[in-house]
Short mmCIF file of C-alpha atoms in Angstrom, two decimals:
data_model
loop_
_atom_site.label_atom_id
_atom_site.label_comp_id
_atom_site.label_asym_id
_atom_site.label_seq_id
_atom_site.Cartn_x
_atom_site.Cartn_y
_atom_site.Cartn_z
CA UNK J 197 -21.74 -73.41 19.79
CA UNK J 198 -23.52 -70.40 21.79
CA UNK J 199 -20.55 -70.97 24.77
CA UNK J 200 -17.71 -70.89 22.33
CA UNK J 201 -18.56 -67.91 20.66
CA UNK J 202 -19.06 -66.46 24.30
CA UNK J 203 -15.16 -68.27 24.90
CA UNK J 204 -13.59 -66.47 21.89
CA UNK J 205 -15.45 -63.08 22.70
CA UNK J 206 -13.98 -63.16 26.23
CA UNK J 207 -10.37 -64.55 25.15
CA UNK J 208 -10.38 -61.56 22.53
CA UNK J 209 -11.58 -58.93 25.33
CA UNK J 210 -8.92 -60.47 27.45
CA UNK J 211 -5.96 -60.12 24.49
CA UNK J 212 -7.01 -56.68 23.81
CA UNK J 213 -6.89 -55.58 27.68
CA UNK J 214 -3.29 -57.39 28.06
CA UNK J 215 -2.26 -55.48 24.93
CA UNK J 216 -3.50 -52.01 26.37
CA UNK J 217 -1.56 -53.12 29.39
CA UNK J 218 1.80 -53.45 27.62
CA UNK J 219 1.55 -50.61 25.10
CA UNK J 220 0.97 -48.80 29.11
CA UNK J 221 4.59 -49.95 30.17
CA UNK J 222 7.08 -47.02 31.03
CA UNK J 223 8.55 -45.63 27.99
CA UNK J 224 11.89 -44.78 27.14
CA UNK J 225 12.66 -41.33 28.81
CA UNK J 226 12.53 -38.53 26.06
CA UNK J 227 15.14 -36.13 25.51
CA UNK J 228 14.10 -33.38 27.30
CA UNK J 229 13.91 -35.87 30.31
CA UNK J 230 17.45 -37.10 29.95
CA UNK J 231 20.66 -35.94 31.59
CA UNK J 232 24.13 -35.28 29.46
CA UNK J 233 27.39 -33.77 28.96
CA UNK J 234 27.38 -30.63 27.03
CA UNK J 235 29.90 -27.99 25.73
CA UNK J 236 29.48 -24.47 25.06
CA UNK J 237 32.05 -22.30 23.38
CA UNK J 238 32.53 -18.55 24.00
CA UNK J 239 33.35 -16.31 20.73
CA UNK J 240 34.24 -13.08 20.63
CA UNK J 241 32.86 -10.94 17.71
CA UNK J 242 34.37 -8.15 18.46
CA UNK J 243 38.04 -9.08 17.67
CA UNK J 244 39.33 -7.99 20.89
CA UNK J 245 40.10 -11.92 22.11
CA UNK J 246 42.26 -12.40 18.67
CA UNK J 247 44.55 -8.98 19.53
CA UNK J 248 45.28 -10.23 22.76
CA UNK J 249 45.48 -13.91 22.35
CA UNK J 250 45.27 -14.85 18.68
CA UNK J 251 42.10 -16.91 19.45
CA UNK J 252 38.13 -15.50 19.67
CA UNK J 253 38.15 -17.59 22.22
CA UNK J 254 36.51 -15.48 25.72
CA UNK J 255 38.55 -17.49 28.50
CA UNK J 256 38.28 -16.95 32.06
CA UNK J 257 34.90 -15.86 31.70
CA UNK J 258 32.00 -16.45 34.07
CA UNK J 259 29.00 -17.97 32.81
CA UNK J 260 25.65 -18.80 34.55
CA UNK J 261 22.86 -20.80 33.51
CA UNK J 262 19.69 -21.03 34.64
CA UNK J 263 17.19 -23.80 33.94
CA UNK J 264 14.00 -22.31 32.50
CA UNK J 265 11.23 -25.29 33.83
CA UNK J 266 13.47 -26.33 37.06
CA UNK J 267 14.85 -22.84 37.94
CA UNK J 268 18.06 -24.25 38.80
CA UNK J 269 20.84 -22.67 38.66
CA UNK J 270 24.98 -23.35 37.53
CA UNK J 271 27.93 -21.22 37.55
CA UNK J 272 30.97 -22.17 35.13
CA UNK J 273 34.44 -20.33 34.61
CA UNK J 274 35.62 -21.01 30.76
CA UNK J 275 38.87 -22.91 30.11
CA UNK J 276 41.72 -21.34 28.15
CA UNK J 277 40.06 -21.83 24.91
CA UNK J 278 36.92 -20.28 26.07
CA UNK J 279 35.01 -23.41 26.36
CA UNK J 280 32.99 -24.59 29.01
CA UNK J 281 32.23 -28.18 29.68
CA UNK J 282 29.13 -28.82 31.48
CA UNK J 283 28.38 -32.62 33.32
CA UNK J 284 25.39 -33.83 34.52
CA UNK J 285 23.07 -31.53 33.57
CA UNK J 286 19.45 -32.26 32.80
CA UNK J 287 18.11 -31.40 29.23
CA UNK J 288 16.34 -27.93 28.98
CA UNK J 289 16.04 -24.71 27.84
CA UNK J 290 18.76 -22.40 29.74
CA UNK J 291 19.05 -18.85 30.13
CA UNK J 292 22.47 -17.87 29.69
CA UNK J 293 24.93 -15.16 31.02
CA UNK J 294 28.29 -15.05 30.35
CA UNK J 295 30.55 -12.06 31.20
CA UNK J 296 34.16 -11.12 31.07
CA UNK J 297 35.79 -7.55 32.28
CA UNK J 298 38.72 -6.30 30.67
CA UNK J 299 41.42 -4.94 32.95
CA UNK J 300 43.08 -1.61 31.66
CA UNK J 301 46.74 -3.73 31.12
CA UNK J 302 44.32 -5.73 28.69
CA UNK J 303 42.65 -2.93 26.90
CA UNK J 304 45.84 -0.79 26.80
CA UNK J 305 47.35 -4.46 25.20
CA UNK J 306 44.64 -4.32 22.56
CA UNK J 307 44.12 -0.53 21.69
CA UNK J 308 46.88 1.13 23.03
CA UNK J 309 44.44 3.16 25.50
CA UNK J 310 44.70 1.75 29.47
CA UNK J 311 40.71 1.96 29.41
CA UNK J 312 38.58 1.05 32.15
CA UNK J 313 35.08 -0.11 32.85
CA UNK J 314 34.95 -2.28 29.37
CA UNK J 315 33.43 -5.97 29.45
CA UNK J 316 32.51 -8.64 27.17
CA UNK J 317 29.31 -9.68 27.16
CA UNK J 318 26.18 -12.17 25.56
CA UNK J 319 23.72 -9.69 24.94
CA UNK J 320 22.23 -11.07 21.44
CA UNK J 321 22.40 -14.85 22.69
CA UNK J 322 20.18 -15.19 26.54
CA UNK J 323 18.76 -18.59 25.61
CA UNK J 324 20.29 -21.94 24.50
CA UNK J 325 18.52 -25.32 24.44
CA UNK J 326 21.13 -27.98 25.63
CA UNK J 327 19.57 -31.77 24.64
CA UNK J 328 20.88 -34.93 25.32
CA UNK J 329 20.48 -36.58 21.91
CA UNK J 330 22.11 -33.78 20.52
CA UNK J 331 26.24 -34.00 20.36
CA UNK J 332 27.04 -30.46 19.33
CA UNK J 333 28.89 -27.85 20.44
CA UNK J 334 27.11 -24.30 21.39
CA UNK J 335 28.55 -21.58 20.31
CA UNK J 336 27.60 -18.36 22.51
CA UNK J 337 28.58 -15.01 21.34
CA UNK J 338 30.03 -12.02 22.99
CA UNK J 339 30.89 -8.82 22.14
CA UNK J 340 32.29 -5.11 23.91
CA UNK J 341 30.23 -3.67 26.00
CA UNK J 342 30.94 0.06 27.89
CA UNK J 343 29.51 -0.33 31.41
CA UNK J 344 28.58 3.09 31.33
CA UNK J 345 27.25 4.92 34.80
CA UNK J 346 25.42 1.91 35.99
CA UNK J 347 22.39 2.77 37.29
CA UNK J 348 20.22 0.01 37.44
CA UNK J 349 16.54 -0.60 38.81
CA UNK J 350 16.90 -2.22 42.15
CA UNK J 351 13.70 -2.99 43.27
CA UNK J 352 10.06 -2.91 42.08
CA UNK J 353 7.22 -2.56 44.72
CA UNK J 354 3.81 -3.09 43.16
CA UNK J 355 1.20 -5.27 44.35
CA UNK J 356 0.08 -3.54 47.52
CA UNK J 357 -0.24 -4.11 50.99
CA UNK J 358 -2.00 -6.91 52.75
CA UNK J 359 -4.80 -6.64 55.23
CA UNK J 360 -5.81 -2.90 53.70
CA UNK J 361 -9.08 -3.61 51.25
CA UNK J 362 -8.13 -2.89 48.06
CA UNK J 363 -4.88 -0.38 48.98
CA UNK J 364 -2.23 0.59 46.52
CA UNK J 365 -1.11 3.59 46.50
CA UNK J 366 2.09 2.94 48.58
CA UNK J 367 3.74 1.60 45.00
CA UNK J 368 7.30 2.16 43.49
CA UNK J 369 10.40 2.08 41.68
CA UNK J 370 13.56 2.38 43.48
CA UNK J 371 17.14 3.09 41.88
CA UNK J 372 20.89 2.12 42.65
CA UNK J 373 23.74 3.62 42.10
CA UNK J 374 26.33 0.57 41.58
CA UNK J 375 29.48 2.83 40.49
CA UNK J 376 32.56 4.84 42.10
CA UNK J 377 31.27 7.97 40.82
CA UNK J 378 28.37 10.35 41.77
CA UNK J 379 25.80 10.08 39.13
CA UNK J 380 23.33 12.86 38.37
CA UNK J 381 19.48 11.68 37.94
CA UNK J 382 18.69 15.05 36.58
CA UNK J 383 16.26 14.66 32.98
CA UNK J 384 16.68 10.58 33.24
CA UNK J 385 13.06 9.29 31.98
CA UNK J 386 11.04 6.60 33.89
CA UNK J 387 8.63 5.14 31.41
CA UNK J 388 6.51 1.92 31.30
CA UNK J 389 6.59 0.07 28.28
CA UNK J 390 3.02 -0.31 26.69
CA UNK J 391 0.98 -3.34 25.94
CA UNK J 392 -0.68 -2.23 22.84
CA UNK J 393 2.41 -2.69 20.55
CA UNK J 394 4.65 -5.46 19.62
CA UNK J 395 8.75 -5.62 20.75
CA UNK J 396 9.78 -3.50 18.05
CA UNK J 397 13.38 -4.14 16.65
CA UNK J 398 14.50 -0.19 17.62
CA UNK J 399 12.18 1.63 20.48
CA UNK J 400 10.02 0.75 23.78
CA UNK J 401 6.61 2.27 22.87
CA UNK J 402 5.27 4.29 26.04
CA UNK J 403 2.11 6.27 26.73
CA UNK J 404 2.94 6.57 30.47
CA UNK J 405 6.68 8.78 30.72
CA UNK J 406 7.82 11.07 33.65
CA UNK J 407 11.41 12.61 34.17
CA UNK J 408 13.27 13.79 36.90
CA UNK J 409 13.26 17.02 37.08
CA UNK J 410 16.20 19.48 37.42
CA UNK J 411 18.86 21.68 35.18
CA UNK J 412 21.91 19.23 34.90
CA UNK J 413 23.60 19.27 38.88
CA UNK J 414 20.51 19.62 40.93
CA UNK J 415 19.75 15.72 41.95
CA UNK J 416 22.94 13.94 43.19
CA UNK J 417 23.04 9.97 43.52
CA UNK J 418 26.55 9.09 45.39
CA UNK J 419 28.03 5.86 44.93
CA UNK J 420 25.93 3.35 47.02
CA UNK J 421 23.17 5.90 47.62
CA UNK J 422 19.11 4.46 45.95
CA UNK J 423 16.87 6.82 44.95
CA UNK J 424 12.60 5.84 45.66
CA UNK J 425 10.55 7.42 43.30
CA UNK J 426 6.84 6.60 45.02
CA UNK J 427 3.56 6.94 43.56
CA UNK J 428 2.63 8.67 46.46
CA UNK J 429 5.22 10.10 48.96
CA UNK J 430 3.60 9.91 52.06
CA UNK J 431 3.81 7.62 55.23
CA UNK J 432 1.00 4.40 54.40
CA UNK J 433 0.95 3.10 57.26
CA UNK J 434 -1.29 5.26 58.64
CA UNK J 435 -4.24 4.34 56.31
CA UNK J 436 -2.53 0.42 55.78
CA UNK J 437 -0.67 -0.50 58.88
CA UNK J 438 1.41 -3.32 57.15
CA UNK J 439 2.77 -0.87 53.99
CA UNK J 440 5.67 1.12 54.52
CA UNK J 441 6.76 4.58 55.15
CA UNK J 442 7.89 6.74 51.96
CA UNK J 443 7.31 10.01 53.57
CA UNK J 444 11.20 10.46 52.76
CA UNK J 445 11.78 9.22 49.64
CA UNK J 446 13.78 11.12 46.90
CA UNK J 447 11.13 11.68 44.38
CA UNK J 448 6.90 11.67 44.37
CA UNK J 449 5.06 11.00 41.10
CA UNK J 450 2.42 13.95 40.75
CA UNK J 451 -0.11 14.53 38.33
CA UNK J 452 -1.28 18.52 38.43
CA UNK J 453 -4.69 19.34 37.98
CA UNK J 454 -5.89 15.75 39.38
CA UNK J 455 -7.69 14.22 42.40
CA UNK J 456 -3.97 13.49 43.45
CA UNK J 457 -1.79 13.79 46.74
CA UNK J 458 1.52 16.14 47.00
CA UNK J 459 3.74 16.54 49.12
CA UNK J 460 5.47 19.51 49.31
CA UNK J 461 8.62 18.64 51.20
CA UNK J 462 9.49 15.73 48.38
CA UNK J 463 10.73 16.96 45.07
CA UNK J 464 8.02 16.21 41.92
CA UNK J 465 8.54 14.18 39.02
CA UNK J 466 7.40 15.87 35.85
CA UNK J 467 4.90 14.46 33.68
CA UNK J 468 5.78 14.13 29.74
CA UNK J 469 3.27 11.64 28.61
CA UNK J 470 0.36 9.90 30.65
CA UNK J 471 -2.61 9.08 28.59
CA UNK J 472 -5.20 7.70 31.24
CA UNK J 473 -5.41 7.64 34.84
CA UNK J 474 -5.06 10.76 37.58
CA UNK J 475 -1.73 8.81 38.87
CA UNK J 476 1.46 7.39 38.29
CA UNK J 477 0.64 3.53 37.99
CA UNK J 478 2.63 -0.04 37.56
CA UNK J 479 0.91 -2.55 37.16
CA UNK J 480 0.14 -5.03 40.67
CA UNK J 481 1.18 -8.28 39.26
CA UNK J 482 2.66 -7.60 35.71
CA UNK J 483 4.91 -4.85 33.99
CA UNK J 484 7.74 -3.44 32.33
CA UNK J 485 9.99 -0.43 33.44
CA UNK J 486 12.49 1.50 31.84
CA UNK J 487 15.08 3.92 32.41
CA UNK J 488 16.54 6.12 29.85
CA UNK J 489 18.48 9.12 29.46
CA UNK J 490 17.21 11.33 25.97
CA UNK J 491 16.19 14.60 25.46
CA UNK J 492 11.77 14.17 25.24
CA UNK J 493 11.45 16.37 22.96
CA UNK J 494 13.57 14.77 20.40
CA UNK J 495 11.22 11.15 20.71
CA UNK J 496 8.96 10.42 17.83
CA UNK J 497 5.02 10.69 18.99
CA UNK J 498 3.06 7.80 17.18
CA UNK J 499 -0.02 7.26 18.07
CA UNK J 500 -0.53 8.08 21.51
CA UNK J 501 2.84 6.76 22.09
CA UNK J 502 6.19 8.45 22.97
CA UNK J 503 8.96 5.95 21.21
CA UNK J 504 11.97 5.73 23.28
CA UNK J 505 15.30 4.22 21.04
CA UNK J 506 16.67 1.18 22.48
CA UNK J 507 20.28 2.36 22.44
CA UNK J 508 19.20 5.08 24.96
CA UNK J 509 18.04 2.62 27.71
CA UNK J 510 19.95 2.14 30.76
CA UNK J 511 18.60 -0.29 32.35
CA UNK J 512 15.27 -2.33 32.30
CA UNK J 513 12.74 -4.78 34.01
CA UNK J 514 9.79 -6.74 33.55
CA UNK J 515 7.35 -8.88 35.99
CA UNK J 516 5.04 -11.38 35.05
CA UNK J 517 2.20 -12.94 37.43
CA UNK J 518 3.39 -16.12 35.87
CA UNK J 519 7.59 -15.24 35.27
CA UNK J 520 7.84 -18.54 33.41
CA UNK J 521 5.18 -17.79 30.77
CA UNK J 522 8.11 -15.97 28.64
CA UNK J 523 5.87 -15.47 25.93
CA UNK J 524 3.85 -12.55 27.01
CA UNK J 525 7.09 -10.36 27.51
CA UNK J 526 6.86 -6.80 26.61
CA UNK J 527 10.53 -5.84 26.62
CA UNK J 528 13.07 -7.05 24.24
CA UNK J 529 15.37 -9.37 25.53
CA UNK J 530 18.21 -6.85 24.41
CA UNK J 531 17.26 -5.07 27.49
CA UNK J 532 15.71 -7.75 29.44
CA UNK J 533 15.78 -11.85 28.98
CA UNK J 534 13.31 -12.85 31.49
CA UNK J 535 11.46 -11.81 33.86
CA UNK J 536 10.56 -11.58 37.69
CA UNK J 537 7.03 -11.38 39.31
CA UNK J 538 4.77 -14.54 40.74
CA UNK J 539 3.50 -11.59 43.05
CA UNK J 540 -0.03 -12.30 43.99
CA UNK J 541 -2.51 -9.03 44.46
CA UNK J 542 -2.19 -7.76 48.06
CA UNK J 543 0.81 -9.75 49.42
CA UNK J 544 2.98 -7.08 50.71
CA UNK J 545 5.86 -8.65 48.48
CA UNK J 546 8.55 -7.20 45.92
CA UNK J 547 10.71 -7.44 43.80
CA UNK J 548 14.55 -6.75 44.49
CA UNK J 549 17.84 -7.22 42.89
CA UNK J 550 20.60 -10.13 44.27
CA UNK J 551 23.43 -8.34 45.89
CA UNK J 552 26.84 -10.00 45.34
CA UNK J 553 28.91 -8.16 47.56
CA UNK J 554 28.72 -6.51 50.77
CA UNK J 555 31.80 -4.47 51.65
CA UNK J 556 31.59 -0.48 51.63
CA UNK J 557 29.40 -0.47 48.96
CA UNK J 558 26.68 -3.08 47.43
CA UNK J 559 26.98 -4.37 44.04
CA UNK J 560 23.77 -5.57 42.99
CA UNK J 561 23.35 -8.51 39.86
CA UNK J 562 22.71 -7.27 36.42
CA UNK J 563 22.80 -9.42 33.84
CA UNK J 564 20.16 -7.91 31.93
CA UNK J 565 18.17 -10.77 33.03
CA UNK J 566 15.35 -10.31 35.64
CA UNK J 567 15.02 -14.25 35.74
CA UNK J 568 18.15 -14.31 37.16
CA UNK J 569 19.36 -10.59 38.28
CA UNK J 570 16.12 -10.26 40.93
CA UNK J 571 14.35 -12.54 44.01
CA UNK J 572 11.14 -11.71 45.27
CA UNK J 573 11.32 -10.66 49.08
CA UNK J 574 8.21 -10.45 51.62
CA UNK J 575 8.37 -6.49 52.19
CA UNK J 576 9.67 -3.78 50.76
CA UNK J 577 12.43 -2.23 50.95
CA UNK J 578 12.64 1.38 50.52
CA UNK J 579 16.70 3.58 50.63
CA UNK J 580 18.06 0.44 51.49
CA UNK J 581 18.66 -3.34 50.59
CA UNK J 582 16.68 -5.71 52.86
CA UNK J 583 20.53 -7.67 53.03
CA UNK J 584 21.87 -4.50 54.85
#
């Protein structure tokens, strides 16, 4: 009677086990896993599409997606009816640009005006989630956007050099001028956007804001031409022999009345609003930049904090140490989607902007997207693109 009780015990031990081993067997793949065929559709809120076509419909327009998790990316063209059909793609969250210019035969079509420099655009719609147990259609939204003077930031230099201790004062921000026209940097702010408040729905707070200096004519940035605005404008490889020169940059960031270098042969920045520190600073492996162009004394000052309207932004940029971790983003994704960065302290590495073509003059990617728009590069750059 003792054995069969032992018998049972070890039949039961041995049903349980084979049961653990089945409920172990490979699942069916979930969604998120799964690859299908997906269809987005392009609208036009703007009403432009139905004057010129009689559909909202955006056709011919080029659309990129990039995978969030894989980082891969896709390029699309939409079909007459502004749809695009997209095969074989693996379920995921996607960041999403799609663009269309309108030539002046267009515009002139629609408004009577020959206008130039106009494009359609997603800029409240950078994300979509395409799933393959879903069988929907996405709808994407565009509306007019003026390209304005584009100027854009075109590369971010931040983490310091390696092989120097703890170096880095050879850090900065470097600007682009991407149109046909000279553009004037005179009074255009460079701010960094705060960590102590929340991405409000109308301004980038800012307790760290310096502007070009000048009356109106007296900084000139030709077509082509980038502009390096350094912390410190002096040659670094003297005290780090792996930084860079920037001895000859266009602008220094310098703090009067500080423990802080100047150099007299590169024109100042002035100082609005810096609430700590005896130097201009950005942040070694995370950040956000902006570039606006408002009169200083007309921003609201809330606590500690200069409050710079959204609609006055040219251009903007954020790095993460982790650019996948969306969720600690400073900027709104009105002015910047995602993010660059995975920049290690020390590395020598930064941050620049994809060029897509290379004739007489550059044209750098800006999709209001840093995820996508920049590529992280193993030295910087300084005046020039490291593709030239």
């Amino acid at each position: 009677m003792h054995r069969g009780k032992i018998f049972l015990s070890m039949l039961w031990m041995l049903i349980v086990f084979c049961c653990d081993k089945i409920v172990d067997l490979p699942q069916k793949p979930d969604a998120l896993e799964r690859v299908g065929k997906f269809q987005i559709y392009l609208e036009d809120q703007s009403g432009y599409m139905e004057k010129l076509t009689g559909r909202s419909g955006v056709f011919d327009a080029a659309v990129s997606l990039k995978s969030k998790s894989l980082g891969l990316d896709f390029d699309f063209k939409s079909d007459s009816n502004g749809v695009v059909i997209v095969e074989n793609m693996v379920s995921d969250d996607y960041f999403v640009t799609a663009k269309r210019g309108l030539t002046p035969e267009e515009m002139e079509l629609i408004s009577g005006v020959a206008t130039s420099n106009i494009e359609l655009q997603n800029r409240d719609c950078k994300m979509i989630t395409l799933r393959a147990d879903v069988d929907s259609t996405i709808v994407v939204t565009m509306n007019i956007v003026s390209l304005g003077e584009q100027l854009v930031i075109s590369e971010i230099y931040a983490c310091g050099p390696p092989e120097a201790g703890l170096y880095y004062h050879d850090k900065y921000v470097e600007l682009y001028n991407q149109s046909d026209s000279t553009i004037y940097l005179d009074s255009l702010l460079v701010a960094l956007v705060s960590k102590a408040y929340p991405r409000d729905a109308d301004y980038v707070y800012s307790k760290n804001v310096w502007m070009v200096p000048g009356t109106g004519r007296d900084h000139p940035l030709a077509p082509g031409e980038f502009a390096v605005m350094a912390e410190d404008a002096i040659d670094h490889t003297i005290n780090a022999p792996h930084s860079v020169d920037l001895s000859m940059v266009r602008f220094e960031f310098y703090k009067p009345e500080s423990p802080d270098i100047d150099n007299p042969n590169i024109p100042n920045m002035q100082l609005i609003l810096q609430v700590y520190g005896y130097d201009w600073l950005i942040g070694g492996e995370k950040d956000a930049l902006i570039i606006a162009r408002v009169n200083h004394d007309s921003l609201e000052y809330r606590d500690e904090h200069l409050l710079i309207p959204y609609d006055k932004i040219i251009d903007g940029v954020e790095y993460l140490s982790d650019p996948a971790n969306l969720r600690d983003k400073k900027l709104h994704e009105s002015i910047d989607a995602g993010a660059t960065g995975g920049i290690e302290f020390y590395t020598g590495k930064s941050m620049e902007r994809i060029a897509l073509l290379k004739t007489d003059k550059l044209i750098l990617k800006d999709d209001n997207n840093s995820s996508l728009d920049f590529i992280v590069i193993d030295a910087p750059t300084p005046q020039f693109h490291h593709s030239q």
